[in-house]
Coordinates of C-alpha atoms (C1' of nucleotides) in Angstrom, one line a residue:
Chain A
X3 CA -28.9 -18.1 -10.9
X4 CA -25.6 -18.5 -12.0
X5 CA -22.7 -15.8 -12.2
X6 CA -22.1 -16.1 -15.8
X7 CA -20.1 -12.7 -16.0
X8 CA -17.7 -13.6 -13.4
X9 CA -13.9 -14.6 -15.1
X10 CA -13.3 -18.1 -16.1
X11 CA -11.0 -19.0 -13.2
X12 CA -13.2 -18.0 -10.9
X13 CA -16.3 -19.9 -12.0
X14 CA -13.4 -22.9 -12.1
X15 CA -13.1 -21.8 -8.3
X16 CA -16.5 -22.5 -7.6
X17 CA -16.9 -25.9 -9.7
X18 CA -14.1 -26.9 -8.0
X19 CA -15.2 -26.5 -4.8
X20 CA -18.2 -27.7 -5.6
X21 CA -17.1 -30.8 -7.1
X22 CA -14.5 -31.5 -4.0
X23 CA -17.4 -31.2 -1.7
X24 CA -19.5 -33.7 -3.6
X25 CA -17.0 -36.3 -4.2
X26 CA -16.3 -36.0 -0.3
X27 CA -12.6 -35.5 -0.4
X28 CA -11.4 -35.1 3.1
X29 CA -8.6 -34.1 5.1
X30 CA -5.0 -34.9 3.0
X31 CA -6.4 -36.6 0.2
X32 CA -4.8 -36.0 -3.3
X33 CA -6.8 -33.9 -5.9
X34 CA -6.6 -35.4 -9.7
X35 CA -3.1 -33.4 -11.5
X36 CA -3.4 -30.5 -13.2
X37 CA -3.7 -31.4 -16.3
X38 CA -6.5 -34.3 -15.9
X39 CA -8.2 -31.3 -14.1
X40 CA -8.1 -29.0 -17.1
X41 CA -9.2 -31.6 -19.6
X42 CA -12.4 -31.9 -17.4
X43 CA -13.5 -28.2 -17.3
X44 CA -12.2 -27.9 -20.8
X45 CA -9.9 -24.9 -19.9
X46 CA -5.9 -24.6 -20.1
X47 CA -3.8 -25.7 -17.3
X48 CA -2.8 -22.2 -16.3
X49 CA -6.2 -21.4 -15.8
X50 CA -6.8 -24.4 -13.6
X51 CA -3.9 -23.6 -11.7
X52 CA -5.1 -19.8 -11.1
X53 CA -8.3 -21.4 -9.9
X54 CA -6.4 -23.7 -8.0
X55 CA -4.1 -20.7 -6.4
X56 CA -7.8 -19.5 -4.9
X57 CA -8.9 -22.2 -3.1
X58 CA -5.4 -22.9 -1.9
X59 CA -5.4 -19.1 -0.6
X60 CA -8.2 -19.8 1.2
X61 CA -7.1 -22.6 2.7
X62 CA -9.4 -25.1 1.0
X63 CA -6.1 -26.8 -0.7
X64 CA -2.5 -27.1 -0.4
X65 CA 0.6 -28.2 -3.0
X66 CA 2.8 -30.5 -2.4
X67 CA 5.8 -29.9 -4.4
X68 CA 6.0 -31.9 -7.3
X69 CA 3.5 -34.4 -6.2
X70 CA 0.3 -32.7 -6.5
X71 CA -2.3 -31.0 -4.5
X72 CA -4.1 -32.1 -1.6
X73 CA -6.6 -31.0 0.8
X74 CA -6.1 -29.3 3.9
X75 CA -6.7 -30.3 7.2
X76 CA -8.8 -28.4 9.5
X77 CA -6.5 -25.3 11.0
X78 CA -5.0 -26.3 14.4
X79 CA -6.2 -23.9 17.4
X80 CA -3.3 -22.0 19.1
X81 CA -3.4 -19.7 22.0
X82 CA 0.3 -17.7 21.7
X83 CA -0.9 -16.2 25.1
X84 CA -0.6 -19.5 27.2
X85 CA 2.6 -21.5 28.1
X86 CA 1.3 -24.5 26.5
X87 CA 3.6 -26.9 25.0
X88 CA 2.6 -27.8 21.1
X89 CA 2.9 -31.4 21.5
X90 CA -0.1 -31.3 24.4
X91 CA -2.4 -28.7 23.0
X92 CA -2.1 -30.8 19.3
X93 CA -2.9 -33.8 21.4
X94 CA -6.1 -32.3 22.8
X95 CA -7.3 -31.5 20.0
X96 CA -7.2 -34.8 18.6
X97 CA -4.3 -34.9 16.0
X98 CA -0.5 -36.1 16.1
X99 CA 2.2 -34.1 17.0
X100 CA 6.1 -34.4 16.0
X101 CA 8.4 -31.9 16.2
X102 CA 12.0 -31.8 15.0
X103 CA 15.4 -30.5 15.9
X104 CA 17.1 -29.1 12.5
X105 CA 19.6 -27.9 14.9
X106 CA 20.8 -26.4 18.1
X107 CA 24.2 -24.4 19.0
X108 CA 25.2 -22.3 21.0
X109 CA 26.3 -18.9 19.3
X110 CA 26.8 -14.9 20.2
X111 CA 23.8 -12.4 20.6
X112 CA 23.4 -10.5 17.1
X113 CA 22.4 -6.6 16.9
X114 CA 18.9 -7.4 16.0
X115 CA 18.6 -9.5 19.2
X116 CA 20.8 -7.2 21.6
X117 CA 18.2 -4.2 20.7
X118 CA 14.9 -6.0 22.0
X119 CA 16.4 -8.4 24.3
X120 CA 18.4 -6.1 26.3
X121 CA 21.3 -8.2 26.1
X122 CA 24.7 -7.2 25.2
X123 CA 25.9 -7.7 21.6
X124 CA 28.2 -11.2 21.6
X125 CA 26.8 -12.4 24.6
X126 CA 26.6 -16.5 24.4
X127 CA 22.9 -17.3 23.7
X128 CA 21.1 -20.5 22.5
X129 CA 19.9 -21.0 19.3
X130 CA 17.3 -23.7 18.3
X131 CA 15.8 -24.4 15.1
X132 CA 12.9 -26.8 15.1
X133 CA 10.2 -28.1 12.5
X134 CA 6.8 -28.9 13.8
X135 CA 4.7 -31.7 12.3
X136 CA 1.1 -32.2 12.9
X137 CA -0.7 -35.9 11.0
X138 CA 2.8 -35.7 9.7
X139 CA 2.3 -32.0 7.5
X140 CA 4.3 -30.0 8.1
X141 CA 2.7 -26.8 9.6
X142 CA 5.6 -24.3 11.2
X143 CA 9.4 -24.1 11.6
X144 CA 10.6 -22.1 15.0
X145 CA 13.7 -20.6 15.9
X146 CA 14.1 -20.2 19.7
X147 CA 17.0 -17.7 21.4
X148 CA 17.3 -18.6 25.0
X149 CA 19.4 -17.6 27.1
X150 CA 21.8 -19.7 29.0
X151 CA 22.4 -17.6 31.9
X152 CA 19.3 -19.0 33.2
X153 CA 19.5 -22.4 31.7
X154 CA 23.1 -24.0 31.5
X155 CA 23.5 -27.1 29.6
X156 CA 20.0 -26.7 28.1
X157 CA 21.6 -27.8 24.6
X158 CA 22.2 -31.5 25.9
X159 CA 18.9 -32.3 26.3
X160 CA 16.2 -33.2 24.2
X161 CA 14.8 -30.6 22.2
X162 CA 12.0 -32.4 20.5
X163 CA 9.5 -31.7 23.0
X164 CA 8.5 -28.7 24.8
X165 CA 11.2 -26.2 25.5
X166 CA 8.8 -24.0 27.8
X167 CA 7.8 -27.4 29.7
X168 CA 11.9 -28.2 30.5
X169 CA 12.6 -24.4 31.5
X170 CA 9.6 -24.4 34.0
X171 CA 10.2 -28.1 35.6
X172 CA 14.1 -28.4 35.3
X173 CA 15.4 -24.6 35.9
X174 CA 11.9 -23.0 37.5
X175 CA 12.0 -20.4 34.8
X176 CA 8.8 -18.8 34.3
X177 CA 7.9 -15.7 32.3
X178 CA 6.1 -12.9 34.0
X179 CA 5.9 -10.7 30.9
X180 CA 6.0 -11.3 27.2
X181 CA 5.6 -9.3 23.9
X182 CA 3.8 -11.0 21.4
X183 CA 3.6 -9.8 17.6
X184 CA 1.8 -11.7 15.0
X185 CA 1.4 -10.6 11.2
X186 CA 1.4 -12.5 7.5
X187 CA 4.2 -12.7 5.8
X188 CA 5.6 -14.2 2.8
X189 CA 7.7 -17.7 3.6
X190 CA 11.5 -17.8 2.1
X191 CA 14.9 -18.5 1.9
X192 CA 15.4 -21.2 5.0
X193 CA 11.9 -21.5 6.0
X194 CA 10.4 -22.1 3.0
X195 CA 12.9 -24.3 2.5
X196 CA 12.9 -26.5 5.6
X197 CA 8.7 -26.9 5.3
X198 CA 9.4 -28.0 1.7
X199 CA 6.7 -25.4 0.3
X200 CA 7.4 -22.6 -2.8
X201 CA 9.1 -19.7 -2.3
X202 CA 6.6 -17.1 -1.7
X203 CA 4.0 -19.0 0.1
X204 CA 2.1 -16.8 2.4
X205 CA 2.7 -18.1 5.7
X206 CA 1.9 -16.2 9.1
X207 CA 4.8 -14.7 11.6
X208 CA 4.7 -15.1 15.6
X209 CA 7.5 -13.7 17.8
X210 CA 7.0 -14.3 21.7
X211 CA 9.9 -12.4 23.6
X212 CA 9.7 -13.2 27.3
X213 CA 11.1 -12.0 30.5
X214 CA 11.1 -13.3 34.1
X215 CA 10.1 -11.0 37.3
X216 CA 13.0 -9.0 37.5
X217 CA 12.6 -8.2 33.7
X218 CA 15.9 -10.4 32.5
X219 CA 15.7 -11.7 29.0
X220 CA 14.9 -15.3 29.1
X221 CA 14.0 -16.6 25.5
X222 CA 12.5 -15.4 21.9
X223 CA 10.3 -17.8 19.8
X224 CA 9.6 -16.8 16.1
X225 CA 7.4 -19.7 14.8
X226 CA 6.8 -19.5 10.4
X227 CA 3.3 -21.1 10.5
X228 CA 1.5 -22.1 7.1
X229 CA -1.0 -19.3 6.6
X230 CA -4.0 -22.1 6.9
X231 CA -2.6 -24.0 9.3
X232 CA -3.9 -22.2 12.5
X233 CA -6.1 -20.5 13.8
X234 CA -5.4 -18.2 16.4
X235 CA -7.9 -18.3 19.9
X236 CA -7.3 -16.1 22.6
X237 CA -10.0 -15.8 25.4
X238 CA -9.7 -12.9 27.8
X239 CA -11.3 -12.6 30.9
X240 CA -13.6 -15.3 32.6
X241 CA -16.5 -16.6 31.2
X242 CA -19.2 -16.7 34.0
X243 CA -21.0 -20.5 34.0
Chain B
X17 CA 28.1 -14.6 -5.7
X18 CA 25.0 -14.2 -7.8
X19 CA 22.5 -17.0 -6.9
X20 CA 22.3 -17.3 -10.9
X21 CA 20.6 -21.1 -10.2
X22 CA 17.8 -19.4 -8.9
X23 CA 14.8 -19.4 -11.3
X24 CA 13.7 -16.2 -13.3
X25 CA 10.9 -14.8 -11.4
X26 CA 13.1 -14.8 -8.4
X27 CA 16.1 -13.0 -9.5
X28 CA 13.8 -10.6 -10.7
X29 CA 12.5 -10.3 -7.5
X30 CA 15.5 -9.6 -5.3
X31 CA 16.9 -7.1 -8.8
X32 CA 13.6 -5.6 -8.6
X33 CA 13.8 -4.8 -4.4
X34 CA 17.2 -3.8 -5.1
X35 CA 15.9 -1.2 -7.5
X36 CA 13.0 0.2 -5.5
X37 CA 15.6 0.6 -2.6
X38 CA 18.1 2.1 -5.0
X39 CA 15.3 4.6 -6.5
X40 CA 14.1 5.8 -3.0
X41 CA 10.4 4.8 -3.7
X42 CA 8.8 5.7 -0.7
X43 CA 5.0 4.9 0.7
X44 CA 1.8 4.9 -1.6
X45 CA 4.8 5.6 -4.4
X46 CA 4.3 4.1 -7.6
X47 CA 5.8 2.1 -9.6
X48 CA 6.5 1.9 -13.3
X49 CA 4.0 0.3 -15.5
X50 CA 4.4 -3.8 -15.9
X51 CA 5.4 -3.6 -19.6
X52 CA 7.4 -1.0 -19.2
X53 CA 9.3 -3.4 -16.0
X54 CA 8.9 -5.8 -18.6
X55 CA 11.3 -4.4 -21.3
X56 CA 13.8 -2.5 -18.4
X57 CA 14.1 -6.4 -17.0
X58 CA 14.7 -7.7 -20.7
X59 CA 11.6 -10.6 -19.8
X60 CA 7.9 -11.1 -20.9
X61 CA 5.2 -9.1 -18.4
X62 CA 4.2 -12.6 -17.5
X63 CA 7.4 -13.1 -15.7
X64 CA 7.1 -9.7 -14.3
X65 CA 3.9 -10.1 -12.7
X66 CA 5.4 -13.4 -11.2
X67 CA 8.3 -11.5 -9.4
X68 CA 5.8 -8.5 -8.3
X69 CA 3.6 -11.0 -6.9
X70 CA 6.3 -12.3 -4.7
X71 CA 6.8 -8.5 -3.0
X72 CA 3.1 -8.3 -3.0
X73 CA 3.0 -11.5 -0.3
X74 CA 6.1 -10.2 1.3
X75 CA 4.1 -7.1 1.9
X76 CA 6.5 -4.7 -0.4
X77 CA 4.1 -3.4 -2.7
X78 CA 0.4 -3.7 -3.3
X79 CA -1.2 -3.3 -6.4
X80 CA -4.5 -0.5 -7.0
X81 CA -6.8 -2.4 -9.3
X82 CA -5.7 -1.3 -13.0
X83 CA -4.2 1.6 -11.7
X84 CA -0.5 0.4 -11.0
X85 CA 1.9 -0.9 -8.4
X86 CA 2.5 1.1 -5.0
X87 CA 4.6 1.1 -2.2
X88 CA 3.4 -0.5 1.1
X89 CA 3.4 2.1 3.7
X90 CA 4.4 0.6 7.0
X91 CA 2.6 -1.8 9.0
X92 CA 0.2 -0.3 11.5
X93 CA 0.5 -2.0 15.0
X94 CA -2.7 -3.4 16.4
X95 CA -4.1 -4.8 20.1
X96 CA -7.1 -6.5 19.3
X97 CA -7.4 -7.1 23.1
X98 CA -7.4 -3.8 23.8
X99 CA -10.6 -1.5 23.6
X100 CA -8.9 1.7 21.9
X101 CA -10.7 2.9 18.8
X102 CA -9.2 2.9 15.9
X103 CA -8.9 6.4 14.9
X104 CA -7.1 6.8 18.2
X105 CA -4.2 3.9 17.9
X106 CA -4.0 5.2 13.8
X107 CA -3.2 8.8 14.8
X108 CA -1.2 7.7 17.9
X109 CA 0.8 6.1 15.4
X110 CA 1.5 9.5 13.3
X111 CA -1.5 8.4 10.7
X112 CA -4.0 10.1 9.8
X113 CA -7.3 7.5 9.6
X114 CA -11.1 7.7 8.1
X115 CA -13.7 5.2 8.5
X116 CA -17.1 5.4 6.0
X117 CA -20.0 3.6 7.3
X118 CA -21.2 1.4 4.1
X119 CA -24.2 0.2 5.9
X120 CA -26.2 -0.1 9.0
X121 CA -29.4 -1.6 9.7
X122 CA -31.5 -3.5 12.3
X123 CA -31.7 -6.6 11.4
X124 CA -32.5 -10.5 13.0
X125 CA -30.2 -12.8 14.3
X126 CA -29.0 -15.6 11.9
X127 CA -28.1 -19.0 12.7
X128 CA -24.5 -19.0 13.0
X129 CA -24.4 -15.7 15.3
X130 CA -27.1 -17.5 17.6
X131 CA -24.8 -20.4 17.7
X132 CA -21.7 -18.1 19.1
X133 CA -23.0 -15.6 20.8
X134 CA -26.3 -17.1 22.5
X135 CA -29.5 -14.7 21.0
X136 CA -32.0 -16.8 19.9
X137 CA -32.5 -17.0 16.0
X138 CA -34.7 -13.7 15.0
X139 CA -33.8 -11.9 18.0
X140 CA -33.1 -8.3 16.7
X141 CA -29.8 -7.2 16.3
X142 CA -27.9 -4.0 15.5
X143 CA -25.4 -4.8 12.2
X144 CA -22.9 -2.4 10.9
X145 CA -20.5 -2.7 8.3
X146 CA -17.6 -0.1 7.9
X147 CA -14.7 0.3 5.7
X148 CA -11.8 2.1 7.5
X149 CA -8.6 3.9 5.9
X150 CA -5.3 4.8 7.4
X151 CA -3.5 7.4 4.6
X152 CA -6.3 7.6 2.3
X153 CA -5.8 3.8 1.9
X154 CA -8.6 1.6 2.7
X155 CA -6.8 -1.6 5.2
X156 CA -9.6 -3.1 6.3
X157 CA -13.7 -3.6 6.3
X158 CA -15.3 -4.2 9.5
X159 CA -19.0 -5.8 10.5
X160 CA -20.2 -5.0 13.7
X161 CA -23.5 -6.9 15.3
X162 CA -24.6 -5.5 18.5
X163 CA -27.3 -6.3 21.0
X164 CA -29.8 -3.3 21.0
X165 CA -31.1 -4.8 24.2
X166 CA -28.5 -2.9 25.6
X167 CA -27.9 0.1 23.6
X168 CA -31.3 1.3 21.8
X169 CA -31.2 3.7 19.2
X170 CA -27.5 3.0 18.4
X171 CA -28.3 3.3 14.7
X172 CA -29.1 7.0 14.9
X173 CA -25.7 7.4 16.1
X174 CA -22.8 8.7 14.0
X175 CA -21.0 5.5 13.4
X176 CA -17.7 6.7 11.7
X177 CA -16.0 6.7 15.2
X178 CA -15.3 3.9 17.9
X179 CA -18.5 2.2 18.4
X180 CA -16.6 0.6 21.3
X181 CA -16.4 4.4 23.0
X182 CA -20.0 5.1 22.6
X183 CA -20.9 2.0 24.4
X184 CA -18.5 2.6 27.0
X185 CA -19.5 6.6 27.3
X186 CA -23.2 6.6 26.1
X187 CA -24.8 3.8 27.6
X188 CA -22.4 2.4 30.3
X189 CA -21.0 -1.0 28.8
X190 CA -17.9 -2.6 29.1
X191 CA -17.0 -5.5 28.2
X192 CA -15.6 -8.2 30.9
X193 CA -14.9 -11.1 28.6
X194 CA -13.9 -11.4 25.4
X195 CA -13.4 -14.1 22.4
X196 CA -10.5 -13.5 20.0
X197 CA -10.4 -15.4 16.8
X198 CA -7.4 -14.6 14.1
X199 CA -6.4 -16.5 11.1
X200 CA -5.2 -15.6 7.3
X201 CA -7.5 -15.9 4.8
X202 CA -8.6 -15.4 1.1
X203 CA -10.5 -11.9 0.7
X204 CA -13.2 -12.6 -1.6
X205 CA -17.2 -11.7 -2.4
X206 CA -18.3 -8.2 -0.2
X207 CA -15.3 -8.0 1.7
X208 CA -12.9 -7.7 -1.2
X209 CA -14.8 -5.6 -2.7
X210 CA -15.5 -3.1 -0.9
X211 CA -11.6 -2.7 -0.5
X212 CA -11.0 -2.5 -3.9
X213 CA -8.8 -5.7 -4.4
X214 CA -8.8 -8.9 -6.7
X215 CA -10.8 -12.0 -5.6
X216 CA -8.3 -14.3 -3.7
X217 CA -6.4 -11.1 -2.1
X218 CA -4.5 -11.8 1.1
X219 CA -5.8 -10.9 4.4
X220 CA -6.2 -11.9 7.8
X221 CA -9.9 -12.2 9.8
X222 CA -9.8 -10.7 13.6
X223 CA -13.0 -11.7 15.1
X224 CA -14.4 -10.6 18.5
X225 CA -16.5 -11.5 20.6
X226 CA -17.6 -9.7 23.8
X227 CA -19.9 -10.4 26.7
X228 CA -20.8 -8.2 29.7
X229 CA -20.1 -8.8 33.0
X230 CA -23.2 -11.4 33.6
X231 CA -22.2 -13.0 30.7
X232 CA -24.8 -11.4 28.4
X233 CA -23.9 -10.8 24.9
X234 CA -22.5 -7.4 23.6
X235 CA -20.9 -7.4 20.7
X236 CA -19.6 -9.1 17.8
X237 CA -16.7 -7.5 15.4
X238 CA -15.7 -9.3 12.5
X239 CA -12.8 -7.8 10.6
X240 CA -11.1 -8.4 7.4
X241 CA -7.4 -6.7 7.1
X242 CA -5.4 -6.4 4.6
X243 CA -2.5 -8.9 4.8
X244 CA 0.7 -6.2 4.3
X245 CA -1.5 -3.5 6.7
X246 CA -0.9 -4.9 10.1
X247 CA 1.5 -6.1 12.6
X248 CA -0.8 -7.5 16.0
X249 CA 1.1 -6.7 18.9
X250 CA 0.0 -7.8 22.4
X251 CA 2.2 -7.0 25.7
X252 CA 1.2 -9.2 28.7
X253 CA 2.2 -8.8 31.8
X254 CA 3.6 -6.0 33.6
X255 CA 7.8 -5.2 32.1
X256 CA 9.6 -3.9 35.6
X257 CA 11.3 -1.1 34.6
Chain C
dA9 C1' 13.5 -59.7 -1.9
dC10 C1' 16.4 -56.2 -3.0
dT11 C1' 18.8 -52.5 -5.4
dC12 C1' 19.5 -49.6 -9.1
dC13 C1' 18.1 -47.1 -12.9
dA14 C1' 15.2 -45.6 -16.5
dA15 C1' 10.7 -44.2 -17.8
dT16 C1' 7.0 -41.5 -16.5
dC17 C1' 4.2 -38.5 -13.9
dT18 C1' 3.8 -34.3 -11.3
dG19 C1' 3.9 -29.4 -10.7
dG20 C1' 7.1 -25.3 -11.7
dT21 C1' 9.0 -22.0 -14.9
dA22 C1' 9.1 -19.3 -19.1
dT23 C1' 7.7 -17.1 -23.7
dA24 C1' 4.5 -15.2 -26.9
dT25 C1' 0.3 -13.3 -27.9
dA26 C1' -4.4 -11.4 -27.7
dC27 C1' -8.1 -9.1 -26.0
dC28 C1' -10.9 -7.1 -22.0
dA29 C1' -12.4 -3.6 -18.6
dG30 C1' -11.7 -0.1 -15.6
dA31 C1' -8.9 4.3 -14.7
dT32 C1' -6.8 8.1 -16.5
dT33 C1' -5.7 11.6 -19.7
dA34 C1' -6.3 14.3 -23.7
dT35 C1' -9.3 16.7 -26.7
dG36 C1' -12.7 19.4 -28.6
dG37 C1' -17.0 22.0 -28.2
dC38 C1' -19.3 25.1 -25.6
Chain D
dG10 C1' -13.1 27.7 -17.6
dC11 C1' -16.1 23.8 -17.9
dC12 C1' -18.0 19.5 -19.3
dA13 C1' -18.7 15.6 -22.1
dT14 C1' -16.4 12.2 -24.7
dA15 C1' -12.9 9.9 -27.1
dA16 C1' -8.3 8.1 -27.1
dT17 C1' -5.0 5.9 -24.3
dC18 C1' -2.9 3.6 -20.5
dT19 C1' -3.1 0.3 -16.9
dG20 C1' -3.5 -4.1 -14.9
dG21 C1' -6.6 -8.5 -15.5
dT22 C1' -7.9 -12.6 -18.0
dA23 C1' -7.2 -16.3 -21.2
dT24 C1' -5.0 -19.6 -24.6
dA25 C1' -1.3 -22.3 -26.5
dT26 C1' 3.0 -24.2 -26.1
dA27 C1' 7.5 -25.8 -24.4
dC28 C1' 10.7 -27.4 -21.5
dC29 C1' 12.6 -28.2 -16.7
dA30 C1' 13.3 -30.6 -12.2
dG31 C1' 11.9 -33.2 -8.6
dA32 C1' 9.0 -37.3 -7.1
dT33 C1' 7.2 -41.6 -8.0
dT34 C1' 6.8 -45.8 -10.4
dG35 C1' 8.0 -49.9 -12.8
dG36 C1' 11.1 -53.1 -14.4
dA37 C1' 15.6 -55.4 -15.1
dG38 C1' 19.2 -57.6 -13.0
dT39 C1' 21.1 -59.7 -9.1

DNA sequence: ACTCCAATCTGGTATATACCAGATTATGGC
DNA sequence: GCCATAATCTGGTATATACCAGATTGGAGT
């Protein structure tokens, strides 16, 4: 039984999915364009691409500015909670990892940062700004706020791996609280931008602000993820075998 | 500087978040109809839908299906891993909440929840599924399965208030470890409508999964937010003060 | 082989128009 | 006052069309 009173662009939704599943499109493979799509369900291309807008909000397919649309990989599991540096836990789970350094400098503590940080307004803090790949998409642009107090001359190193990994081995920095917050959002300006995707893209927020024993302000990660590139997995408590 | 490169549907955005700022709108306020937008803007409604569609993902507004454009009231801040019930954390908050049972039933364990939480396929299993407001504004629908091996005659219950504080002041449970799924998805099929919104609407998915203290099965909750109604916020570790 | 540039392909933006379906409001009969 | 119903208002869906801008491709010239 059919839904025959359901709109057009949603039946298009179904067929869609329906015909990427048979032809056995996987991960990052290109759909057929727009208008080739709309010539074969004999509709207009604005209705394809409302139909296409669905399965992309659910995370079946992504765009590709200008170049088309293309399936999307399987989300990545993250666990905010653990001091895991992206490059490993990307590894374990089988894909590649790359991460970028759009830039680094070292500037003064803004109001917004002085009221949940604790530090004063101009202090000198760190300021990273890093794009994430994963099977080269991609998937999150992160700005990190560290504070140099606790890490001097972090700036001439290599960012490109794991900042948490170089405060814990090289300055035996380690946080003993953090304040996590997580919520959707709507990607713009800069980091829409830098992760080449529209204006408007729904994306999802993370901020990490972390403090050591003695409750000093060491750093403040806010990661702009792709809203279906993750999937966030937190276990509490142990398991008993 | 006017960013007068930017397209259409953008400028319209920023002149139309300028003007709700300007005009006070405050929460669940609405705004004026999209033709009328249409000819105050000097462009088609088209375009106007574009630009209101932008606020919608960046949480601004929300539309009330054929009834008009609204104000987003503020996000509510949410612990999934802790086990306060909701109407508590809403009116800690200063909101006033209401949850409707929609149905609940005894039912048998399906596949995929035999696969997570380790019933066997048949077993019976409590399944409610709730629709829960903050304002008079429904933000989320909520399916619970519980194990009636531990908690018989659940069902005859009052379920519009924390399931999780019955089990815990009725019958004794607790749970000691817990699975925490959370990712964005589309809202589609039951889910979106039994919250009143398009097909394709924005939300995220918390998912939880909780076991006792012998690692028996308790509970499963599977919820599905609105994407503008929440803001997760998790504090680990202990701040010195 | 290589570079450069033009042609072409892609999705992105924009206008105009029409009708539908649910929600709300006005109206008229009681 | 009340209730049923009709008119109206709202956003939702759909088609047709045009042009733009970035990405890719293909070919000419070296």
């Amino acid at each position: 039984m059919s839904r025959t009173d359901y709109p057009v662009y949603l039946q298009l939704r179904d067929r869609l999915w329906d015909w990427i599943e048979a032809e056995q499109l996987s991960s990052q493979q290109r759909l057929p364009s727009e208008r080739e799509l709309s010539e074969r369900f004999r509709t207009t291309r604005v209705t394809i691409r409302q139909a296409l807008s669905q399965l992309e909000a659910e995370g079946l397919i992504f765009r590709s500015n200008r170049r088309g649309w293309y399936i999307t990989p399987e989300r990545l599991r993250y666990d905010p909670s653990r001091d895991l540096g992206f490059n490993r836990y990307v590894i374990e789970q089988g894909f590649s990892p790359r991460t970028e350094t759009l830039f680094k400098t070292l500037t003064e503590t803004p109001v917004w940062l002085s009221e949940i940080s604790g530090l004063e307004v101009g202090t000198p803090i760190y300021h990273v700004f890093r794009r994430r790949y994963v099977d080269e998409r991609g998937l999150l642009v992160e700005h990190n706020y560290i504070n140099p107090a606790h890490c001097p001359g972090l700036l001439s190193e290599s960012t490109d791996l794991s900042i948490w990994q170089m405060l814990r081995d090289k300055y035996n920095l380690c946080p003993e609280h953090r304040d996590i917050e997580i919520y959707p959002l709507a990607l713009k300006g800069l980091e829409a931008e830098s992760l080449h995707v529209n204006q408007g893209t729904a994306g999802l927020y993370i901020q990490r602000l972390s403090f050591d024993q003695r409750g000093n302000f060491l750093e403040l990660d806010r990661e702009y993820w792709l809203h279906d590139a993750l999937k966030i997995s937190v276990r509490i408590g142990e398991r008993p075998s």
